[in-house]
Amino acid sequence: MSRLLIKHGRVVDPTQRLDEGLNVLIVDGKVARLAERIEDKDAQVIDATGLVVAPGFIDVHVHLREPGFEYKETIASGVAAAVAGGFTAVCCMPNTQPPNDSAAVTEFIRARAAEAGLARVYPVGAVSKGLEGEELAEVGEMVRAGAVAFSDDGRPVHNAYLMRRVLEYTQLFDVPVVDHCEEPTLVAKGVMHEGAVATRLGLRGIPAAAEEVMVARDVVLAELTGGRVHIAHLSTRGALDRVREGKARGAAVTCEVTPHHLALTDQAVADTSFDTDTKMNPPLRSPEHVDALIQGVLDGTVDCLATDHAPHHADEKALEYDLAPFGVVGLETAVPVTYDLLVRKHKLPLRLFVALWSSNPARLFKLPGGSLKVGSPADITLLDLNARATVNPDRFRSLSRNTPFAGQRLKGWPGATVVGGKVVWRRERK
Amino acid sequence: MTVKAAPRLRGKDLVGIDPLSPGEIQLILDTAEQMRDIAQRPIKKVPALRGKTVVNLFMEASTRTRFSFEVAEKRLSADSLNFSASASSVSKGETLLDTALNLEAMQPDFIVLRHQYAGAPHQLARILKSSVINAGDGAHEHPTQALLDALTIRLKRQTLEGQVVAIVGDLQHSRVVRSNILLLSRMGAKVRVAGPPSLIPVGMDAMGCEVYRRMEEAIAGADVVMMLRIQLERQGRMNFPTVREYYDFYALTPERLKLAKKDCLVMHPGPMNRGVEIDSRVADGPQSVILEQVTNGVAVRMAVLYLLAGGNGEPAAD
């Protein structure tokens, strides 16, 4: 019997409304006991003095790039980055090569993840064969192989008929459909948010409306079908309003917001003078959108946070702004960026912050974990809220370095990561 | 306000008007006025840049701007190299960065870059030791064009301050309009822009201009009307209906020109589409200073090269 005892920590568990000093005993990979005093001389002991003990953080939106783009990231490097960022589980998007549109690819991803260990990996299957938006993929086969949600991420499900049918069909399995919402004809050749900054820089803009028209459509289709729509990387005020209205009418619509869309504005493109690490899709928005997103987090309209971790090789990013690929890495900066912004600056209660990263995503994607209740898998994130550090991409575990946060000094970092009762990562203490 | 010329340019590059102070703009214009005199001499050459190497890196087709830079370089005795995209390694898949690093390894002093994508000169300027001069980047900036336009206005009117300048055309895709708004507003001119509503980018007024849909309102009482080339090659067929209809609503005709001040200057950065955005009777008429713009382009480019090479004050006499 393997035993782990986490002592002297501040346990914050939204699923039990807990925020108090408790010891946590883990036996055979499961939470066995929570109490003010636990002594167990057979257990490995972690001294969590000064640390927050939270349900393991889950990132429901990452790109691990394997199979097909192993020069950007592999499943092994991706989970190493995840645990170093405080994440115990990730959901990986299907836009690999070949895409994850069949049980065989889903099984391959699961097998690679099992070899890599460290974090848990939950594959997201493709909605359509080849991500081409025309034929429904074998959703049921992929569910059997371990897929937890469906998406053509990187692209929207542009065909409304297909979106309607997948929202109906997936109800057989009770899994969400995750949509990357953008109307391609409105995006046109845009590379950053359409607004005064893009105009001054002479870069083609992506209007907020490109996202909003498709979110509006998805909310309507969720109501029509009763299916579950999860809006990926929501980034505009109008899109948030559509989700808020949909929820009020009882539609099964949820949404995630990324750290970069909360912490940065389109001004970053000008301030960095065309640094391609500010290029992602959806693009960094103007302050009125960013303010609305922060408000949406504070008022509970935003269901969870997710990174949209999108590794790209340095050679690919060292191109003209128009030619560089969209995307930034996020796993190793997400916790400090969001803690610093939401809890320290905007006074989001810590319990809600923890929920946005753990219990909420677990509930939306029906994943094990996200709770420290007795009997739950012992996936635990320890947070060192007093730690201050500067983001240094050279120390990333990810194979890629494309972050817009390099050089930022942030407070509130992960301290250790426990998956299935094993300590898989600990922060080096100076 | 009279803007006092700065003693020198602060940066090693000229990537745009945006980073320039009014004093720096004034310095370039003052220097360019002196450079104009060189073209009047029997021997149109000074040794100011003798021993300096300039690479004209033109990744997008251009005749007038490249020739203008070449003439400027030759008049200052610099050695020029021309690199154009068609004959280059670009077709072999080399990146802009690698191309620039290879050229830099030959130790040039200047790289003059024309590129179809916004920000390319800014990205190179960060990495290269040579001075990077932006000869037009996408729809972003074309600083030497705005400087030559300003010089042309200043020579006719003695000052830019208070001048009402109307710029008409495809505002969305034009780098000329952006550099001109920034420069003219910074120097105290009043800038109005007008174009088809489907070609007006969001928030252009924040750059320092008034935005109009009808060109008649923009040119009413103007001191200067600047027409932009309608870039047919960059348009899909959804932005405006036809060239014929464009002429109806946005061409500078003799009738429309009457709305401006009597002595209003007519400008165009070239190449013109006669009968599309400008009527030949206006382009060739007494108020047109279009060819003077071309002449002043050489002087402005000489001034920029000279100042970036470290010169200030009087250019060396031969």
PDB file of C-alpha atoms in Angstrom, chain B residues 48-151:
ATOM      1  CA  ALA B  48      28.994  62.215 -48.145  1.00  0.00           C
ATOM      2  CA  LEU B  49      28.451  58.438 -48.242  1.00  0.00           C
ATOM      3  CA  ARG B  50      31.650  57.449 -50.014  1.00  0.00           C
ATOM      4  CA  GLY B  51      32.633  53.946 -48.922  1.00  0.00           C
ATOM      5  CA  LYS B  52      29.164  53.168 -47.580  1.00  0.00           C
ATOM      6  CA  THR B  53      27.197  50.241 -48.955  1.00  0.00           C
ATOM      7  CA  VAL B  54      23.446  50.263 -49.402  1.00  0.00           C
ATOM      8  CA  VAL B  55      21.400  47.148 -50.157  1.00  0.00           C
ATOM      9  CA  ASN B  56      18.075  47.874 -51.815  1.00  0.00           C
ATOM     10  CA  LEU B  57      16.090  44.822 -50.745  1.00  0.00           C
ATOM     11  CA  PHE B  58      12.850  44.936 -52.690  1.00  0.00           C
ATOM     12  CA  MET B  59      10.634  41.985 -51.869  1.00  0.00           C
ATOM     13  CA  GLU B  60       7.696  43.563 -53.642  1.00  0.00           C
ATOM     14  CA  ALA B  61       7.644  45.074 -57.095  1.00  0.00           C
ATOM     15  CA  SER B  62       8.433  48.787 -57.224  1.00  0.00           C
ATOM     16  CA  THR B  63      10.010  50.924 -59.871  1.00  0.00           C
ATOM     17  CA  ARG B  64       9.640  54.488 -58.753  1.00  0.00           C
ATOM     18  CA  THR B  65      10.642  54.054 -55.117  1.00  0.00           C
ATOM     19  CA  ARG B  66      13.603  51.831 -55.963  1.00  0.00           C
ATOM     20  CA  PHE B  67      14.871  54.216 -58.639  1.00  0.00           C
ATOM     21  CA  SER B  68      14.424  57.148 -56.311  1.00  0.00           C
ATOM     22  CA  PHE B  69      16.509  55.445 -53.611  1.00  0.00           C
ATOM     23  CA  GLU B  70      19.135  54.451 -56.178  1.00  0.00           C
ATOM     24  CA  VAL B  71      19.459  57.988 -57.494  1.00  0.00           C
ATOM     25  CA  ALA B  72      19.712  59.286 -53.918  1.00  0.00           C
ATOM     26  CA  GLU B  73      22.413  56.734 -53.093  1.00  0.00           C
ATOM     27  CA  LYS B  74      24.424  57.562 -56.215  1.00  0.00           C
ATOM     28  CA  ARG B  75      24.246  61.311 -55.599  1.00  0.00           C
ATOM     29  CA  LEU B  76      25.730  60.690 -52.156  1.00  0.00           C
ATOM     30  CA  SER B  77      28.472  58.423 -53.625  1.00  0.00           C
ATOM     31  CA  ALA B  78      27.284  55.285 -51.832  1.00  0.00           C
ATOM     32  CA  ASP B  79      27.695  51.839 -53.401  1.00  0.00           C
ATOM     33  CA  SER B  80      24.288  50.335 -54.155  1.00  0.00           C
ATOM     34  CA  LEU B  81      23.264  46.722 -54.525  1.00  0.00           C
ATOM     35  CA  ASN B  82      19.861  45.728 -55.779  1.00  0.00           C
ATOM     36  CA  PHE B  83      18.078  42.620 -54.652  1.00  0.00           C
ATOM     37  CA  SER B  84      14.646  41.901 -55.988  1.00  0.00           C
ATOM     38  CA  ALA B  85      12.301  39.114 -55.021  1.00  0.00           C
ATOM     39  CA  SER B  86      11.934  37.644 -58.478  1.00  0.00           C
ATOM     40  CA  ALA B  87      15.642  36.957 -58.949  1.00  0.00           C
ATOM     41  CA  SER B  88      16.206  35.953 -55.372  1.00  0.00           C
ATOM     42  CA  SER B  89      16.497  32.981 -53.100  1.00  0.00           C
ATOM     43  CA  VAL B  90      12.935  33.639 -51.969  1.00  0.00           C
ATOM     44  CA  SER B  91      11.726  31.301 -54.680  1.00  0.00           C
ATOM     45  CA  LYS B  92      14.003  28.669 -53.131  1.00  0.00           C
ATOM     46  CA  GLY B  93      12.191  28.976 -49.802  1.00  0.00           C
ATOM     47  CA  GLU B  94      14.642  31.098 -47.842  1.00  0.00           C
ATOM     48  CA  THR B  95      13.058  33.161 -45.094  1.00  0.00           C
ATOM     49  CA  LEU B  96      13.282  36.945 -44.984  1.00  0.00           C
ATOM     50  CA  LEU B  97      15.369  36.686 -41.837  1.00  0.00           C
ATOM     51  CA  ASP B  98      17.909  34.362 -43.468  1.00  0.00           C
ATOM     52  CA  THR B  99      18.062  36.530 -46.567  1.00  0.00           C
ATOM     53  CA  ALA B 100      18.721  39.584 -44.424  1.00  0.00           C
ATOM     54  CA  LEU B 101      21.329  37.839 -42.278  1.00  0.00           C
ATOM     55  CA  ASN B 102      23.165  36.684 -45.405  1.00  0.00           C
ATOM     56  CA  LEU B 103      23.170  40.189 -46.811  1.00  0.00           C
ATOM     57  CA  GLU B 104      24.276  41.581 -43.464  1.00  0.00           C
ATOM     58  CA  ALA B 105      27.219  39.180 -43.443  1.00  0.00           C
ATOM     59  CA  MET B 106      28.532  41.219 -46.401  1.00  0.00           C
ATOM     60  CA  GLN B 107      28.596  44.204 -44.032  1.00  0.00           C
ATOM     61  CA  PRO B 108      26.378  46.768 -45.688  1.00  0.00           C
ATOM     62  CA  ASP B 109      25.665  50.024 -43.871  1.00  0.00           C
ATOM     63  CA  PHE B 110      22.037  50.297 -44.944  1.00  0.00           C
ATOM     64  CA  ILE B 111      19.268  47.943 -45.892  1.00  0.00           C
ATOM     65  CA  VAL B 112      16.407  49.638 -47.712  1.00  0.00           C
ATOM     66  CA  LEU B 113      13.460  47.252 -47.455  1.00  0.00           C
ATOM     67  CA  ARG B 114      10.252  47.158 -49.445  1.00  0.00           C
ATOM     68  CA  HIS B 115       7.998  44.339 -48.314  1.00  0.00           C
ATOM     69  CA  GLN B 116       4.421  43.256 -48.886  1.00  0.00           C
ATOM     70  CA  TYR B 117       3.824  42.506 -45.193  1.00  0.00           C
ATOM     71  CA  ALA B 118       3.419  45.048 -42.404  1.00  0.00           C
ATOM     72  CA  GLY B 119       6.126  45.055 -39.760  1.00  0.00           C
ATOM     73  CA  ALA B 120       8.862  43.308 -41.765  1.00  0.00           C
ATOM     74  CA  PRO B 121      11.304  46.256 -41.431  1.00  0.00           C
ATOM     75  CA  HIS B 122      10.616  46.456 -37.689  1.00  0.00           C
ATOM     76  CA  GLN B 123      11.384  42.777 -37.272  1.00  0.00           C
ATOM     77  CA  LEU B 124      14.655  43.101 -39.208  1.00  0.00           C
ATOM     78  CA  ALA B 125      15.692  46.319 -37.472  1.00  0.00           C
ATOM     79  CA  ARG B 126      15.633  44.509 -34.124  1.00  0.00           C
ATOM     80  CA  ILE B 127      18.100  41.915 -35.340  1.00  0.00           C
ATOM     81  CA  LEU B 128      20.382  43.671 -37.823  1.00  0.00           C
ATOM     82  CA  LYS B 129      23.269  45.994 -37.073  1.00  0.00           C
ATOM     83  CA  SER B 130      22.810  47.890 -40.353  1.00  0.00           C
ATOM     84  CA  SER B 131      20.385  50.792 -40.558  1.00  0.00           C
ATOM     85  CA  VAL B 132      17.039  49.625 -41.889  1.00  0.00           C
ATOM     86  CA  ILE B 133      15.038  52.072 -44.001  1.00  0.00           C
ATOM     87  CA  ASN B 134      11.412  51.215 -44.642  1.00  0.00           C
ATOM     88  CA  ALA B 135      10.556  51.712 -48.305  1.00  0.00           C
ATOM     89  CA  GLY B 136       6.977  50.570 -47.721  1.00  0.00           C
ATOM     90  CA  ASP B 137       5.680  47.669 -45.589  1.00  0.00           C
ATOM     91  CA  GLY B 138       2.291  46.243 -46.483  1.00  0.00           C
ATOM     92  CA  ALA B 139      -0.528  48.593 -45.558  1.00  0.00           C
ATOM     93  CA  HIS B 140       1.478  49.979 -42.655  1.00  0.00           C
ATOM     94  CA  GLU B 141       3.923  52.785 -43.428  1.00  0.00           C
ATOM     95  CA  HIS B 142       5.818  54.416 -46.246  1.00  0.00           C
ATOM     96  CA  PRO B 143       7.770  57.039 -44.333  1.00  0.00           C
ATOM     97  CA  THR B 144       9.882  58.483 -47.131  1.00  0.00           C
ATOM     98  CA  GLN B 145       6.712  59.004 -49.211  1.00  0.00           C
ATOM     99  CA  ALA B 146       5.110  61.020 -46.397  1.00  0.00           C
ATOM    100  CA  LEU B 147       8.336  62.998 -45.963  1.00  0.00           C
ATOM    101  CA  LEU B 148       8.508  63.869 -49.659  1.00  0.00           C
ATOM    102  CA  ASP B 149       4.829  64.835 -49.617  1.00  0.00           C
ATOM    103  CA  ALA B 150       5.473  67.077 -46.629  1.00  0.00           C
ATOM    104  CA  LEU B 151       8.510  68.622 -48.283  1.00  0.00           C
TER     105      LEU B 151
END
